[in-house]
């Protein structure tokens, strides 16, 4: 029964992807296909048009550049911060947790202007620094909390023993915490990848040179084309979806492992 | 997401005051930044305009592209609030007030000769008697017609100068014809967005006014018999079952319905033409907005505005080219805007003989007599509030009196 349920769930989640791929294989400039018309395949002309209208190749490269820096940095910073929070005294830990939760409630639009002013002062506008820099605070408070909860599950004796063995905080984190929370770190990496890969507003605000544009901006420009050009949009969406799917395929075993001590949150 | 962004933009429009010194969004190399928005095809046209300018003058501009109007405003307001806006940017006159009232825009002065532009468009970007931006377009609401649907109903396409009564009779006849073909109401006679900018021409054509004083509005003027007549005519479109239900529009947008042949008529602006030119399943054309007691076309116009900065001279140099005959011809050929220059609007670049709509002259004729909405500091908020209330009245969720009372209540301290 379990494999059947898994297959059913898999099929349900595959439907949007199938629609995206099939839709991208229709000729642009026609009324959107309805019902079974979707199953008909015309050509790959939409891909040609998408690449002609928007420099998808360069945008793909730009987005990959951002995630290449931002994702490892997010994992590093979230994990170190999460572990550090477990080593705080009760009062300080409550304060840190409360602060992190308060950060979660701040609307992102409230940060647009202050961040813009900061990057302008630092002369960093129109560079990738404003897109990568949020990784220094774990990209999102949720990811820091995730790392904290994961590190908190480790037996305190283990960390104390490491300290007695003469390991400093950073070596303890590297030699004890990282190996034992690896599945969570992969999950944090995956979530950070999604956050940075689909980030629309920050590239919009902080980038000016179209040559530095990232994929979400290009896709958004394709989205405005109108319903007769949906195949073009879907072709762009396929291009944007391939890297996350590949990334997930590569790391999914790491955090969906079913053996004890592995998998999501080391269940 | 869109509503959240709009709310954020509204808040940040107020924050423009913080950034009353302009500055230019890109690098520090003296090259002006030009911020534009549009779909991928429109952006390609702006790239071509920038390239043509650079080729002609040997000077450089840096194009900053945004995909849609909301994103464009978000980026613009953020830039102004942080004192680093783009040097040149597109602005609709309905969003003009919040910027110009803060003194952040550089007036046109002698940089561009206003002769030859449609007067309504120039007026829309004039603030306290000073022309502040150079209009790029001067579109209006017209009636897109599915000629095959009209032929199937046995009616002739309307002629220039048709009246509101003829428009209504045509709608009812189409409704009766379509109800046989589509008893479930999927196919409807007419599509129109229930917003203030669509309602305004109904009020004007009935002899009413939208506000008490266009130059310095203090309140809406919905309480006159003429204005009420215009509002009633607008609301009657839904009561008479000429237009799709709200739930149907939520499921499929009006533009998509016309594209699929489900609407016989669709009242919208020139912007639709680019997409509608891909229609192959039926013949279509445009007709002017019907007049009643008088004409009542509503202006839709974007302009190139320049932020006050050290690069404003270089910025105006680009604007003179982009809003001049060469730049406007390039945009006109893309088909999405009605040029604001009379000479370009009357040229084959815009009228595009051989391409739909055959009656493209309708847009040009309308552009001579357009009326505009106010362009005051708080107009975006006022228009949003009024559109929301009238939408509820349109779908008979509240009475006209309730809608007007709600609008008065929400806008009395904002005008």
XYZ file of C-alpha atoms in Angstrom:
682
model
C 0.000 0.000 0.000
C 2.795 2.371 0.894
C 4.514 2.197 -2.519
C 1.136 2.716 -4.211
C 0.425 5.790 -2.089
C 3.910 7.091 -2.808
C 3.411 6.513 -6.533
C 0.056 8.325 -6.403
C 1.543 11.286 -4.530
C 4.430 11.327 -6.979
C 2.039 11.300 -9.935
C 0.010 14.173 -8.465
C 3.114 16.299 -7.980
C 4.331 15.414 -11.460
C 1.194 16.766 -13.183
C 2.225 20.454 -13.029
C 5.675 19.560 -14.332
C 4.146 17.543 -17.165
C 1.823 20.432 -18.068
C 4.804 22.776 -18.055
C 6.861 20.566 -20.371
C 3.955 19.707 -22.703
C 2.810 23.340 -22.805
C 6.293 24.461 -23.794
C 6.146 22.205 -26.853
C 3.244 24.086 -28.443
C 3.830 26.706 -31.074
C 3.714 30.288 -29.747
C 1.199 32.807 -31.079
C -1.872 30.612 -30.690
C -4.776 30.520 -28.264
C -3.799 28.507 -25.161
C -4.556 24.768 -25.525
C -7.606 23.503 -23.662
C -8.023 20.013 -22.171
C -6.672 17.245 -24.378
C -5.215 19.798 -26.827
C -2.409 20.075 -24.313
C -1.225 16.580 -25.184
C -0.490 17.564 -28.775
C 3.114 18.451 -29.481
C 3.955 21.026 -32.144
C 7.623 21.949 -31.983
C 10.346 23.429 -29.832
C 9.844 26.862 -31.410
C 8.855 28.316 -28.024
C 12.337 27.585 -26.680
C 13.921 29.423 -29.585
C 11.651 32.408 -29.031
C 12.238 32.424 -25.268
C 16.009 32.499 -25.754
C 15.627 35.171 -28.441
C 13.463 37.500 -26.348
C 15.343 37.030 -23.082
C 18.976 36.116 -22.629
C 18.045 32.987 -20.676
C 21.501 31.457 -21.011
C 23.191 34.376 -19.322
C 20.432 34.692 -16.735
C 20.805 31.006 -15.937
C 24.516 31.520 -15.421
C 23.885 34.594 -13.261
C 21.386 32.739 -11.072
C 23.772 29.801 -10.727
C 26.538 32.203 -9.685
C 24.331 33.636 -6.951
C 23.279 30.249 -5.546
C 26.822 28.917 -5.793
C 27.881 31.479 -3.201
C 24.649 32.003 -1.300
C 23.699 28.394 -0.551
C 26.956 27.200 1.082
C 27.168 30.510 2.957
C 23.611 30.074 4.219
C 24.296 26.533 5.434
C 27.490 27.652 7.139
C 26.018 30.695 8.848
C 22.713 29.081 9.844
C 24.450 26.038 11.266
C 27.076 27.980 13.222
C 24.443 30.364 14.568
C 22.074 27.540 15.466
C 24.831 25.693 17.336
C 25.950 28.880 19.083
C 22.395 29.445 20.289
C 22.382 26.016 21.942
C 25.469 26.978 23.930
C 23.941 30.131 25.371
C 22.624 30.300 28.909
C 18.825 30.007 29.325
C 18.196 33.750 29.529
C 20.404 34.635 26.596
C 18.988 31.733 24.562
C 15.430 32.902 25.171
C 16.484 36.374 24.105
C 18.146 35.047 20.945
C 15.130 32.893 20.091
C 12.760 35.780 20.718
C 14.857 38.056 18.529
C 14.904 35.461 15.749
C 11.136 35.051 15.956
C 10.647 38.830 15.878
C 12.833 38.961 12.757
C 10.438 36.468 11.189
C 7.544 38.882 11.597
C 9.193 41.834 9.817
C 7.661 42.282 6.354
C 10.330 42.025 3.705
C 9.044 45.180 2.002
C 9.986 47.139 5.138
C 13.613 46.254 4.436
C 13.715 47.311 0.791
C 14.587 50.967 1.365
C 17.055 50.530 4.285
C 18.885 47.790 2.424
C 18.943 49.845 -0.772
C 20.420 52.773 1.180
C 23.052 50.534 2.782
C 24.147 49.021 -0.539
C 24.168 52.425 -2.168
C 26.411 53.812 0.606
C 28.731 50.835 0.269
C 28.802 51.238 -3.515
C 27.486 47.701 -3.960
C 24.411 48.434 -6.074
C 24.349 46.631 -9.397
C 26.538 43.825 -8.014
C 25.605 40.379 -6.704
C 26.659 41.277 -3.164
C 23.144 42.456 -2.120
C 21.718 39.168 -3.404
C 24.250 36.979 -1.614
C 24.628 38.992 1.601
C 21.375 37.743 3.242
C 23.120 34.366 3.410
C 25.340 35.869 6.104
C 22.298 35.879 8.398
C 21.141 32.460 7.263
C 18.929 33.821 4.441
C 15.837 33.413 6.625
C 15.296 33.210 10.413
C 13.458 29.938 9.766
C 16.656 28.313 8.549
C 18.542 29.498 11.637
C 15.798 28.080 13.848
C 15.934 24.823 11.910
C 19.673 24.570 12.544
C 19.131 25.449 16.205
C 16.451 22.790 16.714
C 18.604 20.220 14.977
C 21.704 21.035 17.060
C 19.610 21.079 20.210
C 18.666 17.432 19.680
C 22.293 16.401 20.101
C 23.087 15.079 23.596
C 24.681 17.777 25.692
C 27.173 15.196 27.012
C 28.527 14.737 23.504
C 29.385 18.386 23.137
C 30.742 18.550 26.684
C 32.931 15.512 25.974
C 34.278 17.202 22.868
C 35.138 20.244 24.937
C 36.885 18.077 27.529
C 38.863 16.553 24.688
C 40.181 20.041 24.040
C 38.076 20.935 21.018
C 37.223 24.600 20.692
C 33.713 25.738 19.707
C 34.476 25.849 15.966
C 36.131 22.430 15.898
C 33.291 21.006 17.974
C 30.861 22.420 15.444
C 32.858 21.036 12.524
C 33.722 17.607 13.951
C 30.621 16.858 16.013
C 27.678 19.036 15.064
C 28.060 19.050 11.289
C 28.336 15.259 10.853
C 25.402 14.574 13.173
C 23.103 17.226 11.701
C 24.078 16.664 8.077
C 20.558 15.735 6.878
C 19.191 18.975 8.301
C 22.017 20.930 6.722
C 21.131 19.439 3.349
C 17.524 20.428 3.944
C 18.647 23.955 4.832
C 20.730 23.974 1.669
C 17.752 22.883 -0.407
C 15.497 25.551 1.123
C 18.185 28.199 0.655
C 18.565 27.104 -2.961
C 14.850 27.560 -3.553
C 14.854 30.950 -1.798
C 17.770 32.339 -3.798
C 16.845 30.657 -7.074
C 13.352 32.126 -7.052
C 14.339 35.482 -5.544
C 12.609 38.129 -7.629
C 12.428 41.308 -5.612
C 16.083 41.764 -4.647
C 17.493 41.383 -8.170
C 14.711 43.718 -9.295
C 15.657 46.400 -6.786
C 19.435 46.136 -6.656
C 20.444 45.228 -10.212
C 20.350 47.752 -13.046
C 22.414 46.217 -15.803
C 20.268 43.776 -17.843
C 23.427 41.702 -18.386
C 23.423 40.921 -14.659
C 19.753 39.990 -14.592
C 18.738 36.686 -12.980
C 16.210 34.107 -14.151
C 13.151 35.267 -12.150
C 13.348 38.677 -13.840
C 13.561 37.098 -17.278
C 10.666 34.758 -16.526
C 8.590 37.654 -15.308
C 9.218 39.517 -18.576
C 8.067 36.406 -20.463
C 4.973 36.175 -18.246
C 3.826 39.594 -19.466
C 3.703 38.437 -23.073
C 0.082 37.364 -22.841
C -1.794 34.094 -23.185
C -0.863 33.415 -26.807
C 2.774 33.273 -25.750
C 2.304 30.896 -22.817
C 4.479 28.268 -24.564
C 7.326 30.791 -24.472
C 6.816 31.376 -20.755
C 6.621 27.640 -20.114
C 9.803 27.080 -22.134
C 11.512 29.603 -19.858
C 10.019 27.846 -16.838
C 11.425 24.506 -18.010
C 14.873 26.070 -18.337
C 14.534 27.535 -14.836
C 13.309 24.244 -13.374
C 16.064 21.964 -14.645
C 18.809 23.105 -12.191
C 16.635 22.736 -9.036
C 15.447 19.311 -10.184
C 19.024 18.209 -10.816
C 20.130 19.622 -7.476
C 17.318 17.815 -5.698
C 18.083 14.570 -7.505
C 21.701 14.807 -6.395
C 21.055 15.475 -2.713
C 17.676 13.867 -2.061
C 19.212 10.655 -0.726
C 21.040 12.692 1.874
C 17.919 13.962 3.571
C 15.323 11.397 2.627
C 17.456 8.538 3.922
C 15.263 6.185 5.901
C 17.924 4.700 8.136
C 17.993 5.593 11.806
C 19.895 8.747 12.605
C 19.776 9.953 9.040
C 17.178 11.841 7.037
C 15.159 14.923 7.905
C 16.137 16.196 11.361
C 17.960 12.910 11.947
C 14.736 11.058 12.736
C 1.429 38.886 -3.906
C 0.341 41.677 -6.275
C -1.846 43.284 -3.581
C 0.998 43.059 -1.076
C 3.332 44.714 -3.547
C 0.772 47.439 -4.268
C 0.372 48.109 -0.567
C 4.122 48.351 -0.197
C 4.315 50.688 -3.171
C 1.618 52.909 -1.668
C 3.578 53.195 1.552
C 6.762 53.883 -0.325
C 5.198 56.529 -2.515
C 4.925 58.449 0.725
C 8.556 57.677 1.432
C 9.563 59.416 -1.786
C 9.593 62.533 0.352
C 12.633 61.143 2.129
C 14.564 61.087 -1.060
C 13.836 64.486 -2.423
C 17.346 64.736 -3.805
C 17.697 62.722 -6.978
C 20.776 60.862 -7.902
C 20.651 58.122 -10.504
C 20.369 54.431 -9.786
C 23.277 52.849 -11.558
C 26.982 53.413 -11.408
C 28.893 56.623 -10.883
C 30.230 56.957 -14.412
C 27.858 59.734 -15.476
C 25.910 57.438 -17.789
C 22.185 58.042 -17.245
C 20.091 55.082 -16.151
C 16.816 54.636 -18.033
C 14.238 52.515 -16.223
C 11.496 51.010 -18.375
C 8.920 48.259 -17.992
C 7.068 45.932 -20.289
C 6.854 42.386 -21.555
C 9.822 40.754 -23.229
C 8.861 42.121 -26.655
C 8.392 45.674 -25.371
C 11.701 45.512 -23.537
C 13.350 44.442 -26.782
C 11.940 47.593 -28.427
C 13.341 49.785 -25.629
C 16.709 48.101 -26.117
C 16.508 48.943 -29.809
C 15.621 52.566 -28.999
C 18.589 52.843 -26.622
C 20.881 51.286 -29.209
C 19.632 53.634 -31.935
C 20.218 56.595 -29.628
C 23.754 55.476 -28.856
C 24.470 54.906 -32.525
C 23.123 58.288 -33.527
C 24.686 60.392 -30.790
C 27.717 58.405 -29.692
C 26.496 58.843 -26.102
C 25.647 56.018 -23.736
C 22.623 55.142 -21.610
C 22.176 52.255 -19.220
C 18.831 50.510 -19.584
C 17.258 49.103 -16.425
C 14.438 46.712 -17.285
C 11.489 45.751 -15.114
C 8.830 43.271 -16.203
C 5.608 45.017 -15.170
C 4.196 48.275 -13.834
C 4.048 47.210 -10.178
C 7.665 46.036 -10.165
C 8.646 49.204 -11.988
C 7.019 51.393 -9.327
C 8.496 49.304 -6.525
C 11.983 49.783 -7.907
C 11.400 53.442 -8.612
C 10.006 54.310 -5.188
C 12.757 52.350 -3.479
C 15.330 54.246 -5.500
C 13.785 57.621 -4.661
C 13.377 56.796 -0.990
C 17.032 55.770 -0.847
C 18.028 58.845 -2.895
C 19.250 56.906 -5.888
C 16.490 56.729 -8.489
C 16.916 56.029 -12.168
C 17.674 59.185 -14.167
C 14.931 58.591 -16.739
C 11.845 56.492 -16.119
C 8.408 55.823 -17.500
C 5.503 57.073 -15.439
C 1.750 56.930 -15.939
C 0.036 60.242 -15.263
C -2.132 58.599 -12.611
C 1.070 57.915 -10.629
C 2.643 61.247 -11.540
C 1.327 63.287 -8.572
C 3.192 61.524 -5.739
C 6.499 62.136 -7.496
C 6.070 65.615 -8.927
C 4.548 66.997 -5.735
C 7.779 66.197 -3.874
C 9.846 68.234 -6.291
C 11.991 65.287 -7.361
C 11.327 65.647 -11.094
C 13.253 67.920 -13.431
C 10.882 70.080 -15.524
C 11.010 69.738 -19.301
C 11.931 73.373 -19.871
C 13.625 73.908 -23.206
C 14.872 70.320 -23.469
C 11.931 69.147 -25.588
C 9.619 71.167 -27.849
C 6.027 70.287 -26.875
C 4.628 71.265 -30.283
C 3.090 68.333 -32.113
C 2.101 66.306 -29.036
C -1.544 65.542 -28.267
C -2.666 68.288 -25.852
C -4.426 65.970 -23.397
C -1.209 64.038 -22.866
C 0.781 67.225 -22.301
C -1.844 68.476 -19.866
C -1.676 65.230 -17.891
C 2.016 65.776 -17.184
C 1.753 69.470 -16.417
C 2.067 70.363 -12.756
C 1.157 73.868 -11.622
C 1.501 75.115 -15.168
C 4.903 73.500 -15.758
C 5.329 70.631 -18.208
C 7.328 68.106 -16.229
C 7.475 64.894 -18.288
C 7.316 64.177 -22.021
C 4.424 61.885 -22.987
C 5.316 58.732 -24.842
C 1.754 57.520 -25.506
C -1.813 58.836 -25.705
C -4.131 55.859 -25.776
C -7.815 55.624 -24.944
C -10.525 53.065 -24.318
C -12.032 51.690 -27.515
C -14.384 48.819 -28.270
C -12.674 45.727 -29.682
C -15.117 43.853 -31.900
C -15.235 40.171 -32.797
C -16.552 40.670 -36.324
C -17.444 36.999 -36.738
C -19.671 37.131 -33.652
C -21.366 40.268 -34.962
C -21.953 38.631 -38.338
C -23.364 35.509 -36.665
C -25.820 37.722 -34.777
C -26.786 39.415 -38.026
C -25.599 42.871 -37.028
C -23.344 45.298 -38.828
C -20.222 46.685 -37.153
C -20.898 50.097 -35.637
C -19.986 53.241 -37.520
C -17.976 56.166 -36.239
C -20.091 58.410 -34.068
C -22.314 55.646 -32.742
C -24.307 56.433 -29.650
C -24.640 54.778 -26.298
C -28.182 53.675 -27.158
C -26.884 51.947 -30.286
C -24.135 50.368 -28.215
C -26.658 49.055 -25.687
C -29.009 47.769 -28.394
C -26.104 45.995 -30.063
C -25.141 44.446 -26.735
C -28.666 43.191 -26.086
C -28.968 41.781 -29.584
C -25.647 39.991 -29.179
C -26.761 38.701 -25.788
C -29.902 37.209 -27.329
C -27.961 35.684 -30.173
C -25.256 34.288 -27.910
C -27.710 32.898 -25.350
C -28.876 30.416 -28.003
C -25.338 29.377 -28.799
C -24.126 29.423 -25.210
C -26.993 28.897 -22.736
C -24.531 28.540 -19.850
C -23.394 32.141 -20.393
C -19.781 31.245 -21.178
C -19.926 33.446 -24.250
C -20.979 37.015 -23.486
C -21.700 40.131 -25.462
C -19.215 42.438 -23.729
C -16.190 42.574 -21.487
C -15.221 45.628 -19.452
C -13.122 45.938 -16.337
C -15.204 47.435 -13.508
C -12.714 50.116 -12.520
C -12.838 53.893 -12.193
C -10.871 54.520 -15.374
C -13.471 52.525 -17.332
C -16.380 54.190 -15.515
C -15.099 57.734 -16.079
C -15.957 57.935 -19.821
C -19.514 56.766 -19.035
C -19.894 59.666 -16.594
C -18.373 62.196 -18.975
C -20.417 61.040 -21.948
C -23.580 61.429 -19.851
C -22.646 65.075 -19.236
C -21.290 64.578 -15.722
C -17.925 65.231 -14.132
C -15.697 62.920 -12.149
C -14.448 65.455 -9.613
C -15.436 68.974 -8.596
C -12.290 70.614 -10.025
C -9.813 68.735 -12.182
C -6.927 71.088 -11.381
C -7.513 71.033 -7.631
C -10.049 68.321 -6.786
C -11.589 68.307 -3.316
C -14.158 65.553 -3.798
C -15.869 63.355 -6.367
C -18.843 64.810 -8.234
C -20.996 61.677 -8.298
C -24.043 63.476 -6.882
C -25.150 65.277 -10.053
C -27.985 63.782 -12.157
C -25.645 63.538 -15.152
C -22.988 61.646 -13.218
C -25.605 59.305 -11.769
C -26.923 58.650 -15.257
C -23.417 57.698 -16.399
C -22.912 55.454 -13.372
C -26.303 53.792 -13.949
C -25.404 53.096 -17.576
C -22.138 51.526 -16.492
C -23.770 49.352 -13.844
C -26.553 48.370 -16.243
C -24.039 46.368 -18.269
C -23.947 43.755 -15.518
C -27.626 43.995 -14.622
C -28.497 43.367 -18.276
C -26.250 40.274 -18.254
C -24.121 41.659 -21.071
C -20.844 41.003 -19.264
C -19.393 37.871 -17.602
C -19.953 37.142 -13.936
C -17.171 37.976 -11.476
C -16.442 34.313 -10.813
C -16.000 33.715 -14.548
C -13.635 36.663 -14.870
C -11.633 35.375 -11.909
C -11.289 32.064 -13.713
C -10.383 33.589 -17.043
C -9.422 37.200 -17.693
C -11.464 39.353 -20.057
C -8.597 39.760 -22.512
C -8.172 35.992 -22.687
C -11.921 35.625 -23.278
C -11.812 37.987 -26.236
C -8.744 36.190 -27.535
C -10.596 32.874 -27.380
C -13.623 34.326 -29.157
C -15.840 34.195 -26.062
C -16.559 37.931 -26.026
C -18.215 39.702 -28.921
C -17.031 43.135 -27.705
C -14.286 44.156 -25.311
C -13.706 47.688 -24.039
C -10.019 48.236 -23.446
C -6.994 50.283 -24.463
C -4.466 50.011 -27.281
C -2.282 47.815 -25.121
C -4.299 44.723 -26.115
C -3.571 45.168 -29.803
C -0.126 43.581 -29.667
C -1.518 40.299 -28.335
C -4.728 40.423 -30.389
C -2.689 40.602 -33.595
C -1.905 36.928 -33.042
C -5.625 36.039 -33.396
C -6.182 33.773 -36.367
C -9.529 32.188 -35.461
C -11.749 35.180 -36.240
C -11.719 38.676 -37.697
C -11.629 41.637 -35.337
C -11.546 45.391 -35.445
C -12.041 48.390 -33.173
C -14.798 50.973 -32.816
C -14.677 54.274 -30.920
C -16.121 54.625 -27.443
C -19.836 55.392 -27.992
C -20.955 58.909 -27.224
C -24.156 59.772 -25.408
C -25.002 63.361 -24.474
C -21.406 64.129 -25.476
C -18.121 62.325 -26.179
C -16.089 60.984 -23.315
C -12.805 59.315 -24.166
C -10.423 58.736 -21.258
C -6.691 59.289 -21.592
C -4.195 56.519 -20.873
C -0.695 57.883 -21.080
C 2.836 57.127 -19.959
C 5.666 59.634 -20.161
C 9.412 59.814 -19.846
C 10.253 61.653 -16.638
C 13.685 62.798 -15.487
C 14.851 62.822 -11.868
C 16.711 65.870 -10.645
C 20.370 64.903 -10.657
C 23.770 65.851 -11.977
C 23.010 63.751 -15.043
C 19.725 65.426 -15.945
C 21.140 67.121 -19.065
C 22.324 63.761 -20.435
C 18.996 62.242 -19.389
C 17.008 64.864 -21.298
C 19.152 64.266 -24.325
C 17.964 60.665 -24.367
C 14.346 61.659 -23.698
C 14.395 64.085 -26.628
C 15.340 61.150 -28.843
C 13.089 58.463 -27.310
C 9.989 60.686 -27.129
C 10.797 62.295 -30.462
C 9.782 61.031 -33.899
C 12.513 58.384 -34.210
C 11.962 56.783 -30.821
C 8.173 56.908 -31.085
C 8.210 55.315 -34.545
C 10.105 52.342 -33.152
C 7.565 51.938 -30.337
C 4.628 52.479 -32.691
C 5.754 49.618 -34.909
C 5.476 47.263 -31.902
C 1.765 48.138 -31.878
C 1.161 48.410 -28.141
C 0.898 52.179 -27.695
C -0.715 55.100 -29.467
C 2.127 57.564 -30.093
C 1.799 60.896 -28.339
C 3.187 62.718 -31.372
C 0.463 63.494 -33.911
C 2.795 62.997 -36.863
C 3.819 59.499 -35.740
C 0.251 58.519 -34.819
C -0.861 59.433 -38.320
C 2.035 57.588 -39.959
C 2.055 54.072 -41.428
C 4.325 53.054 -38.554
C 1.312 53.235 -36.258
C -1.638 52.743 -38.606
C 0.110 49.690 -40.082
C -1.964 49.173 -43.207
C -2.620 45.490 -43.757
C -2.450 44.670 -40.062
C -5.382 44.468 -37.649
C -7.145 46.543 -36.544
C -8.254 47.916 -39.883
C -9.801 50.922 -38.131
C -6.632 51.948 -36.293
C -7.507 55.537 -37.160
C -10.096 55.282 -34.343
C -7.255 55.589 -31.816
C -5.858 58.670 -33.531
C -9.238 60.394 -33.809
C -9.982 59.699 -30.156
C -6.616 61.068 -29.038
C -7.605 64.585 -30.096
C -10.474 64.830 -27.605
C -9.441 62.824 -24.592
C -10.128 63.772 -21.014
C -7.961 62.797 -18.120
C -8.292 61.716 -14.518
C -6.745 63.934 -11.829
C -2.985 63.691 -11.337
C -2.766 64.920 -7.762
C -0.450 63.734 -5.011
C -2.841 61.194 -3.485
C -4.696 60.204 -6.638
C -3.418 56.582 -6.745
C -4.969 55.901 -3.316
C -8.185 57.710 -4.203
C -8.572 55.845 -7.473
C -7.937 52.487 -5.799
C -10.619 53.181 -3.171
C -13.172 54.309 -5.772
C -12.461 51.385 -8.103
C -12.909 48.896 -5.291
C -16.263 50.349 -4.199
C -17.638 50.601 -7.745
C -16.574 47.041 -8.440
C -18.758 45.905 -5.547
C -21.658 48.011 -6.849
C -21.094 46.686 -10.364
C -21.499 43.119 -9.130
C -24.580 44.184 -7.132
C -23.026 43.536 -3.743
C -23.894 47.060 -2.648
C -26.075 49.859 -3.941
C -24.720 52.860 -5.814
C -25.536 55.065 -2.825
C -23.628 52.760 -0.511
C -20.669 52.718 -2.888
C -20.609 56.505 -3.158
C -20.929 56.905 0.608
C -18.072 54.471 1.116
C -15.894 56.298 -1.399
C -16.649 59.654 0.232
C -15.837 58.229 3.624
C -12.561 56.710 2.486
C -11.353 59.631 0.403
C -12.639 62.776 2.121
C -9.388 63.263 4.041
C -7.148 62.104 1.217
C -8.027 64.512 -1.607
